[in-house]
Amino acid sequence: MPLPSPRQLVATTVLCACVPIAAAQTPTEAELARRLDQLAAELAAVKAQLAALQRERAATSSAPNAPPAPPTANAGGAAPVATTAPATTPPPPMTAAATKPAEPSTVITSYGEINYNRPVHASENAQADLRRFVIGLQHRTDEKTKIVSELEVEHAVSSSDDKGEVEVEQAYVERQFTPTWGARVGLFLVPAGLLNENHEPTAYYGVERNFVETAIIPTTWREGGLQVVGTFDNGLTLQTGVSTGFDLTKWDATSTEGRESPLGSIHQELQLAKARDLSVFGALNWRGVPGLLLGGSVFTGGATHGQAVASSRVTLWDVHARWTPGRWDLAALYASGSISNTAALNAPLVGNPTLIPSRFDGWYLQGAYRLWTHGDYSLSPFVRWEEFNTARSFADLGPGLTPAAWPTERVVTLGGNLKVTPEVVLKADYQWFRESKDANRVNLGLGWSF
């Protein structure tokens, strides 16, 4: 079918939009008709110029060394139109990846918390503390490789006369080999429990971290080594590797540090870490159902490095679950640790207050409910019941020498988290201790993470 003429195209467009159909032309319609004739003539001239340019391009393609054709005058006798020779290869069309803004290659992260603790039976011991301040730096060298680092300051001031510490919490290189498999090499967090890899104050309930994942699992726990990570389409994540481990030669039987956390007192944090005996670890976490996490982990390795009276192995494992249906956030965890050959290790230490336990464990149940939201604000009351024992049993040393198992501590925490934004949280809670009743306390906290 023949195409309409330029005048027909312009006339149809303008008349349909502006002029009602009538039997006779008014003066206004006559003026419009005159302008249509002028537009049609100009459009015809433009078409002629385009045809000439197409012929010029065809001639240039067939004879690349030929001089360019002179500019063509338009049909209405107007001045020649200046033209620019087209590129030999037009630019490729923009894809979704090309139009997507590039992510920054270097990112600064941070988290921190300021806490206030007031024992209700010993208010003279109330204290405020900048518990920790962490600054992180991540740099992506390409689409598959990034460098992750975090530097932490605890208790605000670090010097020979202060209780504060400065420490490197993470420093590793991560490489993604395929969409499923990647690896980390360096100083990284051990995949254990619910808290160790996600320990920012905005990620957990309560002013203080729960006791099971500090006294039994020594959060924040990191080791140096190689970790392989597999992420599968069915929601399963596998983490496994080889790393440095614990050092039982650091055990101080004269202090209470080992009573507070057996493994926390002998972890090495890659500080001139003894590495004759390496450890292996593995963790499985399944997120195949929205809002549900089921997982577990195990870590085991030698811990005497040929420098003690007997070889000993430290093993720690846990199982955990978290379910977030609607406004609810429910969690449960059990962790258990063991140290082998402690009878031989404890024999020279008899008479000191803190011998090495052969087994320690703990568990907790926690429930939170998002009660109120308004804009960025979100209030979530919670309750947590936990029981833990840092010396569930000791190896037999003979009559009158074997220590009795320590009592199991039970702590109930009732409080709430008020998120001002997703990155800032205010916290308040009250804690009841069954064994150490004098430790009952009120806690207030401010935390942030970005």
Short mmCIF file of C-alpha atoms in Angstrom, two decimals:
data_model
loop_
_atom_site.label_atom_id
_atom_site.label_comp_id
_atom_site.label_asym_id
_atom_site.label_seq_id
_atom_site.Cartn_x
_atom_site.Cartn_y
_atom_site.Cartn_z
CA MET A 1 0.00 0.00 0.00
CA PRO A 2 1.52 3.45 -0.96
CA LEU A 3 2.57 5.63 1.92
CA PRO A 4 0.73 8.96 2.43
CA SER A 5 2.38 12.09 1.20
CA PRO A 6 4.13 14.41 3.67
CA ARG A 7 1.35 16.97 3.38
CA GLN A 8 -1.25 14.33 4.08
CA LEU A 9 0.64 13.20 7.22
CA VAL A 10 1.02 16.69 8.63
CA ALA A 11 -2.48 17.76 7.73
CA THR A 12 -4.03 14.73 9.30
CA THR A 13 -2.07 15.17 12.53
CA VAL A 14 -2.73 18.88 12.97
CA LEU A 15 -6.36 18.89 11.88
CA CYS A 16 -7.31 15.94 14.06
CA ALA A 17 -5.80 17.64 17.08
CA CYS A 18 -6.82 21.25 16.53
CA VAL A 19 -9.58 21.79 13.90
CA PRO A 20 -13.08 20.38 13.86
CA ILE A 21 -14.36 19.12 10.51
CA ALA A 22 -16.64 21.71 8.79
CA ALA A 23 -18.32 22.16 5.48
CA ALA A 24 -16.62 25.48 4.62
CA GLN A 25 -13.27 26.98 5.68
CA THR A 26 -13.26 29.91 8.09
CA PRO A 27 -10.42 32.48 7.95
CA THR A 28 -8.67 30.60 10.73
CA GLU A 29 -8.92 27.34 8.82
CA ALA A 30 -7.58 28.99 5.73
CA GLU A 31 -4.55 30.21 7.64
CA LEU A 32 -4.03 26.71 8.99
CA ALA A 33 -4.24 25.28 5.51
CA ARG A 34 -1.60 27.71 4.32
CA ARG A 35 0.70 26.70 7.16
CA LEU A 36 0.08 23.05 6.38
CA ASP A 37 1.21 23.61 2.83
CA GLN A 38 4.38 25.25 4.13
CA LEU A 39 5.06 22.41 6.59
CA ALA A 40 4.47 19.84 3.88
CA ALA A 41 7.00 21.55 1.64
CA GLU A 42 9.59 21.68 4.41
CA LEU A 43 9.01 18.01 5.26
CA ALA A 44 9.47 17.07 1.62
CA ALA A 45 12.78 18.94 1.63
CA VAL A 46 13.95 17.08 4.73
CA LYS A 47 13.04 13.75 3.14
CA ALA A 48 15.02 14.66 0.08
CA GLN A 49 18.05 15.50 2.21
CA LEU A 50 17.76 12.19 4.06
CA ALA A 51 17.61 10.31 0.76
CA ALA A 52 20.71 12.14 -0.43
CA LEU A 53 22.55 11.29 2.79
CA GLN A 54 21.64 7.62 2.41
CA ARG A 55 23.00 7.61 -1.12
CA GLU A 56 26.16 9.37 0.11
CA ARG A 57 26.62 6.74 2.86
CA ALA A 58 26.20 3.93 0.33
CA ALA A 59 28.75 5.51 -1.98
CA THR A 60 31.20 6.00 0.91
CA SER A 61 30.83 2.37 1.98
CA SER A 62 31.53 1.06 -1.54
CA ALA A 63 34.45 3.46 -2.09
CA PRO A 64 36.05 4.31 1.23
CA ASN A 65 38.80 6.47 -0.33
CA ALA A 66 36.43 8.58 -2.36
CA PRO A 67 36.07 12.23 -1.34
CA PRO A 68 32.84 13.15 0.41
CA ALA A 69 29.98 14.34 -1.74
CA PRO A 70 29.11 18.03 -1.55
CA PRO A 71 26.19 19.03 0.61
CA THR A 72 22.80 18.87 -1.07
CA ALA A 73 20.52 21.88 -1.25
CA ASN A 74 17.01 21.44 0.06
CA ALA A 75 14.04 21.38 -2.25
CA GLY A 76 12.81 24.79 -1.17
CA GLY A 77 16.04 26.54 -2.21
CA ALA A 78 17.23 27.04 1.38
CA ALA A 79 20.84 27.11 2.36
CA PRO A 80 22.68 23.78 2.30
CA VAL A 81 22.35 21.71 5.46
CA ALA A 82 25.64 20.85 7.17
CA THR A 83 26.08 17.15 7.76
CA THR A 84 28.47 14.94 9.74
CA ALA A 85 29.60 11.63 8.38
CA PRO A 86 28.08 8.79 10.42
CA ALA A 87 30.25 6.44 12.42
CA THR A 88 31.24 3.26 10.62
CA THR A 89 29.93 1.11 13.53
CA PRO A 90 26.98 2.46 15.54
CA PRO A 91 27.29 2.20 19.35
CA PRO A 92 25.75 -0.94 20.87
CA PRO A 93 22.36 -0.58 22.51
CA MET A 94 22.41 0.09 26.27
CA THR A 95 21.76 -3.08 28.25
CA ALA A 96 20.26 -3.33 31.73
CA ALA A 97 23.73 -3.92 33.17
CA ALA A 98 25.11 -0.86 31.37
CA THR A 99 22.33 1.44 32.59
CA LYS A 100 22.56 0.20 36.21
CA PRO A 101 24.58 2.63 38.37
CA ALA A 102 27.97 1.18 39.26
CA GLU A 103 28.42 0.20 42.90
CA PRO A 104 31.30 1.88 44.73
CA SER A 105 34.44 -0.22 44.78
CA THR A 106 35.33 0.86 48.32
CA VAL A 107 32.83 0.91 51.19
CA ILE A 108 33.24 2.10 54.79
CA THR A 109 31.27 0.25 57.47
CA SER A 110 30.94 0.75 61.20
CA TYR A 111 29.13 -0.42 64.29
CA GLY A 112 29.34 0.37 67.95
CA GLU A 113 27.52 0.42 71.26
CA ILE A 114 27.44 2.43 74.47
CA ASN A 115 26.03 0.56 77.48
CA TYR A 116 24.94 1.42 81.00
CA ASN A 117 24.71 -1.35 83.63
CA ARG A 118 23.25 -0.80 87.11
CA PRO A 119 23.19 -3.73 89.58
CA VAL A 120 20.02 -3.34 91.64
CA HIS A 121 21.64 -4.62 94.85
CA ALA A 122 24.95 -2.80 94.40
CA SER A 123 24.25 0.52 92.72
CA GLU A 124 27.74 1.70 93.69
CA ASN A 125 29.01 -0.63 90.94
CA ALA A 126 26.95 0.99 88.17
CA GLN A 127 29.01 1.87 85.14
CA ALA A 128 28.77 3.32 81.64
CA ASP A 129 31.03 2.04 78.90
CA LEU A 130 31.75 2.56 75.25
CA ARG A 131 31.70 -1.20 74.88
CA ARG A 132 33.10 -1.25 71.38
CA PHE A 133 33.64 0.91 68.32
CA VAL A 134 34.38 -0.83 65.03
CA ILE A 135 35.37 0.69 61.71
CA GLY A 136 35.43 -1.49 58.60
CA LEU A 137 36.77 -1.12 55.09
CA GLN A 138 35.74 -3.26 52.15
CA HIS A 139 37.30 -2.90 48.73
CA ARG A 140 36.13 -4.74 45.63
CA THR A 141 38.98 -5.22 43.18
CA ASP A 142 36.69 -6.73 40.55
CA GLU A 143 33.27 -8.38 40.28
CA LYS A 144 34.51 -11.55 41.97
CA THR A 145 37.11 -10.39 44.48
CA LYS A 146 36.89 -8.21 47.57
CA ILE A 147 39.05 -7.38 50.58
CA VAL A 148 37.31 -7.16 53.96
CA SER A 149 38.81 -5.62 57.11
CA GLU A 150 37.54 -4.43 60.50
CA LEU A 151 39.37 -2.67 63.32
CA GLU A 152 37.83 -2.64 66.80
CA VAL A 153 38.42 -0.51 69.87
CA GLU A 154 36.96 -1.79 73.15
CA HIS A 155 36.24 0.32 76.26
CA ALA A 156 37.07 3.64 74.59
CA VAL A 157 40.75 3.92 75.60
CA SER A 158 43.60 1.51 74.99
CA SER A 159 46.96 1.86 76.74
CA SER A 160 49.18 0.00 79.18
CA ASP A 161 47.29 1.60 82.08
CA ASP A 162 43.75 1.10 80.72
CA LYS A 163 41.42 -1.84 80.19
CA GLY A 164 40.68 -1.03 76.57
CA GLU A 165 41.94 -3.02 73.58
CA VAL A 166 42.57 -2.34 69.92
CA GLU A 167 42.27 -5.40 67.75
CA VAL A 168 41.79 -6.49 64.16
CA GLU A 169 38.48 -8.30 64.03
CA GLN A 170 38.56 -9.33 60.37
CA ALA A 171 41.11 -9.17 57.57
CA TYR A 172 40.57 -11.50 54.63
CA VAL A 173 40.31 -11.74 50.86
CA GLU A 174 37.17 -13.28 49.37
CA ARG A 175 36.95 -14.70 45.84
CA GLN A 176 33.79 -15.93 44.13
CA PHE A 177 34.75 -18.68 41.69
CA THR A 178 31.27 -19.66 40.47
CA PRO A 179 27.74 -18.54 41.37
CA THR A 180 27.77 -21.39 43.93
CA TRP A 181 31.33 -21.58 45.28
CA GLY A 182 33.61 -19.01 46.84
CA ALA A 183 36.51 -18.88 49.30
CA ARG A 184 37.97 -16.66 52.02
CA VAL A 185 41.60 -16.53 53.08
CA GLY A 186 42.85 -14.58 56.08
CA LEU A 187 41.40 -13.69 59.49
CA PHE A 188 37.65 -14.37 59.43
CA LEU A 189 34.76 -15.04 61.79
CA VAL A 190 34.11 -18.70 62.54
CA PRO A 191 30.64 -19.79 61.36
CA ALA A 192 29.16 -20.87 64.72
CA GLY A 193 25.79 -20.18 66.30
CA LEU A 194 23.47 -17.32 65.40
CA LEU A 195 25.52 -14.43 66.72
CA ASN A 196 29.19 -14.85 65.88
CA GLU A 197 28.93 -13.79 62.24
CA ASN A 198 26.04 -11.33 62.87
CA HIS A 199 26.94 -9.60 66.12
CA GLU A 200 26.18 -5.95 65.37
CA PRO A 201 23.95 -4.35 68.07
CA THR A 202 21.11 -3.87 65.58
CA ALA A 203 21.09 -7.64 64.90
CA TYR A 204 20.30 -9.00 68.38
CA TYR A 205 17.93 -8.34 71.26
CA GLY A 206 19.11 -6.99 74.59
CA VAL A 207 21.77 -4.54 75.67
CA GLU A 208 24.33 -7.30 76.24
CA ARG A 209 24.96 -10.30 74.00
CA ASN A 210 23.44 -13.51 75.32
CA PHE A 211 25.57 -15.55 77.73
CA VAL A 212 25.49 -18.84 75.81
CA GLU A 213 27.06 -17.20 72.75
CA THR A 214 29.72 -15.45 74.81
CA ALA A 215 30.56 -17.92 77.59
CA ILE A 216 30.23 -21.17 75.57
CA ILE A 217 30.70 -19.89 71.99
CA PRO A 218 33.35 -17.17 72.49
CA THR A 219 31.76 -14.44 70.35
CA THR A 220 33.34 -12.56 68.67
CA TRP A 221 35.46 -15.53 67.63
CA ARG A 222 37.81 -15.38 64.66
CA GLU A 223 40.58 -17.56 63.32
CA GLY A 224 43.12 -17.38 60.54
CA GLY A 225 42.89 -19.86 57.70
CA LEU A 226 41.02 -20.91 54.57
CA GLN A 227 37.24 -21.08 54.35
CA VAL A 228 35.19 -22.44 51.44
CA VAL A 229 31.59 -21.24 51.09
CA GLY A 230 28.92 -22.91 48.97
CA THR A 231 25.48 -21.34 48.45
CA PHE A 232 22.86 -23.53 46.76
CA ASP A 233 19.52 -22.82 45.10
CA ASN A 234 17.64 -24.95 47.64
CA GLY A 235 18.50 -22.47 50.43
CA LEU A 236 21.45 -24.44 51.83
CA THR A 237 24.71 -22.71 52.73
CA LEU A 238 27.83 -24.80 53.43
CA GLN A 239 30.93 -23.34 55.10
CA THR A 240 33.99 -25.45 55.79
CA GLY A 241 37.71 -25.00 56.11
CA VAL A 242 40.95 -25.29 58.05
CA SER A 243 42.23 -22.69 60.50
CA THR A 244 44.22 -21.92 63.59
CA GLY A 245 42.67 -23.05 66.87
CA PHE A 246 42.93 -22.70 70.64
CA ASP A 247 46.01 -22.71 72.87
CA LEU A 248 45.62 -24.55 76.17
CA THR A 249 49.08 -23.48 77.28
CA LYS A 250 47.51 -20.05 77.90
CA TRP A 251 45.19 -21.43 80.61
CA ASP A 252 45.61 -19.44 83.83
CA ALA A 253 44.43 -21.59 86.74
CA THR A 254 44.89 -18.71 89.18
CA SER A 255 42.36 -16.38 87.52
CA THR A 256 38.60 -16.56 86.94
CA GLU A 257 38.85 -15.91 83.20
CA GLY A 258 38.50 -19.59 82.34
CA ARG A 259 35.44 -19.83 84.58
CA GLU A 260 33.76 -16.98 82.69
CA SER A 261 34.46 -18.53 79.29
CA PRO A 262 36.71 -21.60 78.87
CA LEU A 263 37.35 -21.01 75.18
CA GLY A 264 37.36 -17.23 75.46
CA SER A 265 40.37 -17.52 77.75
CA ILE A 266 42.43 -19.59 75.30
CA HIS A 267 41.53 -18.29 71.84
CA GLN A 268 44.44 -16.75 69.93
CA GLU A 269 42.88 -14.18 67.52
CA LEU A 270 45.81 -14.69 65.13
CA GLN A 271 48.16 -12.85 67.52
CA LEU A 272 51.41 -14.78 67.03
CA ALA A 273 49.12 -17.80 67.04
CA LYS A 274 50.60 -21.19 67.73
CA ALA A 275 49.85 -23.27 64.66
CA ARG A 276 51.47 -26.68 65.06
CA ASP A 277 47.99 -28.11 65.62
CA LEU A 278 45.43 -26.84 63.12
CA SER A 279 41.65 -27.12 63.38
CA VAL A 280 38.88 -27.98 60.94
CA PHE A 281 35.35 -26.65 60.97
CA GLY A 282 32.07 -26.92 59.14
CA ALA A 283 28.65 -25.28 59.24
CA LEU A 284 25.35 -25.95 57.48
CA ASN A 285 22.50 -23.44 57.41
CA TRP A 286 19.23 -23.94 55.56
CA ARG A 287 16.91 -21.10 54.55
CA GLY A 288 14.65 -23.01 52.18
CA VAL A 289 11.43 -21.67 53.75
CA PRO A 290 10.91 -17.90 53.96
CA GLY A 291 11.50 -16.70 57.51
CA LEU A 292 12.99 -19.99 58.71
CA LEU A 293 16.66 -20.75 59.48
CA LEU A 294 17.87 -24.16 60.63
CA GLY A 295 21.55 -24.87 61.13
CA GLY A 296 24.45 -26.28 63.02
CA SER A 297 28.23 -26.15 63.21
CA VAL A 298 31.25 -28.05 64.51
CA PHE A 299 34.84 -26.96 65.21
CA THR A 300 37.59 -29.31 66.35
CA GLY A 301 41.37 -29.31 66.57
CA GLY A 302 44.46 -29.88 68.69
CA ALA A 303 45.17 -27.24 71.33
CA THR A 304 48.49 -28.06 73.01
CA HIS A 305 50.89 -27.69 70.03
CA GLY A 306 53.40 -30.13 71.46
CA GLN A 307 54.10 -27.84 74.43
CA ALA A 308 52.12 -29.53 77.24
CA VAL A 309 52.38 -32.71 79.27
CA ALA A 310 49.67 -34.32 77.10
CA SER A 311 48.00 -33.77 73.77
CA SER A 312 44.51 -32.36 73.94
CA ARG A 313 41.71 -31.65 71.48
CA VAL A 314 39.07 -28.93 71.76
CA THR A 315 35.69 -29.57 70.12
CA LEU A 316 32.71 -27.23 70.01
CA TRP A 317 29.39 -27.81 68.24
CA ASP A 318 25.98 -26.21 68.16
CA VAL A 319 22.50 -26.48 66.65
CA HIS A 320 20.27 -23.47 66.19
CA ALA A 321 16.99 -22.29 64.71
CA ARG A 322 15.32 -18.96 64.01
CA TRP A 323 11.77 -18.35 62.74
CA THR A 324 10.29 -14.95 61.90
CA PRO A 325 6.58 -15.43 61.07
CA GLY A 326 4.92 -12.05 60.65
CA ARG A 327 5.74 -9.79 63.60
CA TRP A 328 7.33 -12.61 65.63
CA ASP A 329 11.04 -13.37 65.95
CA LEU A 330 11.70 -16.72 67.65
CA ALA A 331 15.13 -18.29 68.25
CA ALA A 332 16.65 -21.30 69.99
CA LEU A 333 20.23 -22.57 70.34
CA TYR A 334 22.18 -25.31 72.08
CA ALA A 335 25.99 -25.37 72.21
CA SER A 336 28.36 -27.89 73.78
CA GLY A 337 32.13 -28.01 74.12
CA SER A 338 34.67 -30.54 75.31
CA ILE A 339 38.40 -30.68 76.04
CA SER A 340 40.17 -34.05 76.00
CA ASN A 341 42.92 -35.36 78.30
CA THR A 342 42.25 -32.73 80.94
CA ALA A 343 43.22 -35.08 83.79
CA ALA A 344 46.86 -35.00 82.69
CA LEU A 345 46.72 -31.25 82.08
CA ASN A 346 45.08 -30.53 85.45
CA ALA A 347 47.37 -32.69 87.59
CA PRO A 348 50.06 -29.99 87.88
CA LEU A 349 47.36 -27.37 88.55
CA VAL A 350 45.68 -29.02 91.56
CA GLY A 351 45.13 -26.51 94.34
CA ASN A 352 44.37 -23.59 92.04
CA PRO A 353 40.83 -22.21 91.86
CA THR A 354 40.20 -22.73 88.13
CA LEU A 355 41.04 -26.10 86.60
CA ILE A 356 40.32 -27.01 82.99
CA PRO A 357 36.79 -28.45 82.54
CA SER A 358 36.24 -31.48 80.37
CA ARG A 359 32.76 -30.36 79.25
CA PHE A 360 30.71 -27.16 79.13
CA ASP A 361 27.41 -26.30 77.47
CA GLY A 362 24.38 -24.02 77.37
CA TRP A 363 21.10 -23.26 75.65
CA TYR A 364 18.57 -20.47 75.28
CA LEU A 365 15.08 -19.77 74.04
CA GLN A 366 14.13 -16.29 72.89
CA GLY A 367 10.96 -14.64 71.64
CA ALA A 368 10.42 -11.09 70.36
CA TYR A 369 7.35 -9.36 68.93
CA ARG A 370 7.29 -6.22 66.76
CA LEU A 371 4.62 -4.42 68.76
CA TRP A 372 4.64 -0.96 67.21
CA THR A 373 5.91 0.71 64.05
CA HIS A 374 5.65 4.29 62.85
CA GLY A 375 7.73 5.40 59.91
CA ASP A 376 11.29 4.31 60.67
CA TYR A 377 10.48 3.62 64.34
CA SER A 378 9.96 0.04 65.47
CA LEU A 379 9.45 -1.25 69.03
CA SER A 380 10.07 -4.96 69.78
CA PRO A 381 9.66 -6.29 73.33
CA PHE A 382 11.45 -9.61 73.96
CA VAL A 383 12.13 -12.24 76.58
CA ARG A 384 15.06 -14.68 76.74
CA TRP A 385 15.59 -17.67 79.01
CA GLU A 386 19.07 -19.17 79.02
CA GLU A 387 20.98 -21.72 81.05
CA PHE A 388 24.70 -22.38 80.77
CA ASN A 389 27.50 -24.10 82.66
CA THR A 390 31.13 -23.35 81.91
CA ALA A 391 32.29 -26.44 83.87
CA ARG A 392 29.65 -29.11 83.48
CA SER A 393 32.20 -31.78 84.45
CA PHE A 394 35.86 -32.37 85.22
CA ALA A 395 38.01 -35.40 84.43
CA ASP A 396 38.67 -37.69 87.38
CA LEU A 397 41.81 -36.79 89.32
CA GLY A 398 41.28 -39.21 92.15
CA PRO A 399 39.50 -39.02 95.54
CA GLY A 400 39.52 -35.54 97.05
CA LEU A 401 41.23 -33.97 94.05
CA THR A 402 38.53 -33.90 91.38
CA PRO A 403 36.62 -30.60 91.47
CA ALA A 404 32.85 -30.67 91.65
CA ALA A 405 30.92 -29.50 88.65
CA TRP A 406 30.03 -25.83 88.87
CA PRO A 407 26.37 -24.86 89.28
CA THR A 408 24.33 -24.13 86.17
CA GLU A 409 23.52 -20.45 85.85
CA ARG A 410 20.07 -19.40 84.66
CA VAL A 411 19.46 -15.88 83.35
CA VAL A 412 16.09 -14.42 82.36
CA THR A 413 16.20 -11.20 80.34
CA LEU A 414 13.11 -9.06 79.73
CA GLY A 415 13.32 -5.88 77.70
CA GLY A 416 12.82 -4.17 74.39
CA ASN A 417 14.59 -2.80 71.33
CA LEU A 418 13.46 0.53 69.87
CA LYS A 419 14.84 1.04 66.38
CA VAL A 420 14.98 4.71 65.50
CA THR A 421 16.09 3.77 62.00
CA PRO A 422 17.24 0.40 60.65
CA GLU A 423 20.78 1.51 61.56
CA VAL A 424 20.21 2.95 65.07
CA VAL A 425 18.70 1.18 68.09
CA LEU A 426 17.92 2.08 71.70
CA LYS A 427 17.74 -0.81 74.18
CA ALA A 428 16.56 -1.41 77.73
CA ASP A 429 16.21 -4.62 79.74
CA TYR A 430 16.28 -6.23 83.17
CA GLN A 431 18.20 -9.43 83.96
CA TRP A 432 17.53 -11.96 86.75
CA PHE A 433 20.33 -14.39 87.76
CA ARG A 434 19.44 -17.57 89.64
CA GLU A 435 22.87 -18.32 91.10
CA SER A 436 24.47 -14.90 91.23
CA LYS A 437 21.48 -12.97 92.58
CA ASP A 438 23.64 -9.98 93.41
CA ALA A 439 24.22 -9.62 89.66
CA ASN A 440 20.58 -8.73 88.91
CA ARG A 441 20.75 -5.53 86.91
CA VAL A 442 19.13 -2.89 84.73
CA ASN A 443 20.77 -2.30 81.36
CA LEU A 444 20.44 0.60 78.92
CA GLY A 445 22.13 0.79 75.56
CA LEU A 446 22.64 2.70 72.32
CA GLY A 447 23.81 0.87 69.21
CA TRP A 448 24.39 1.57 65.56
CA SER A 449 25.50 -0.27 62.46
CA PHE A 450 25.92 0.79 58.83
#
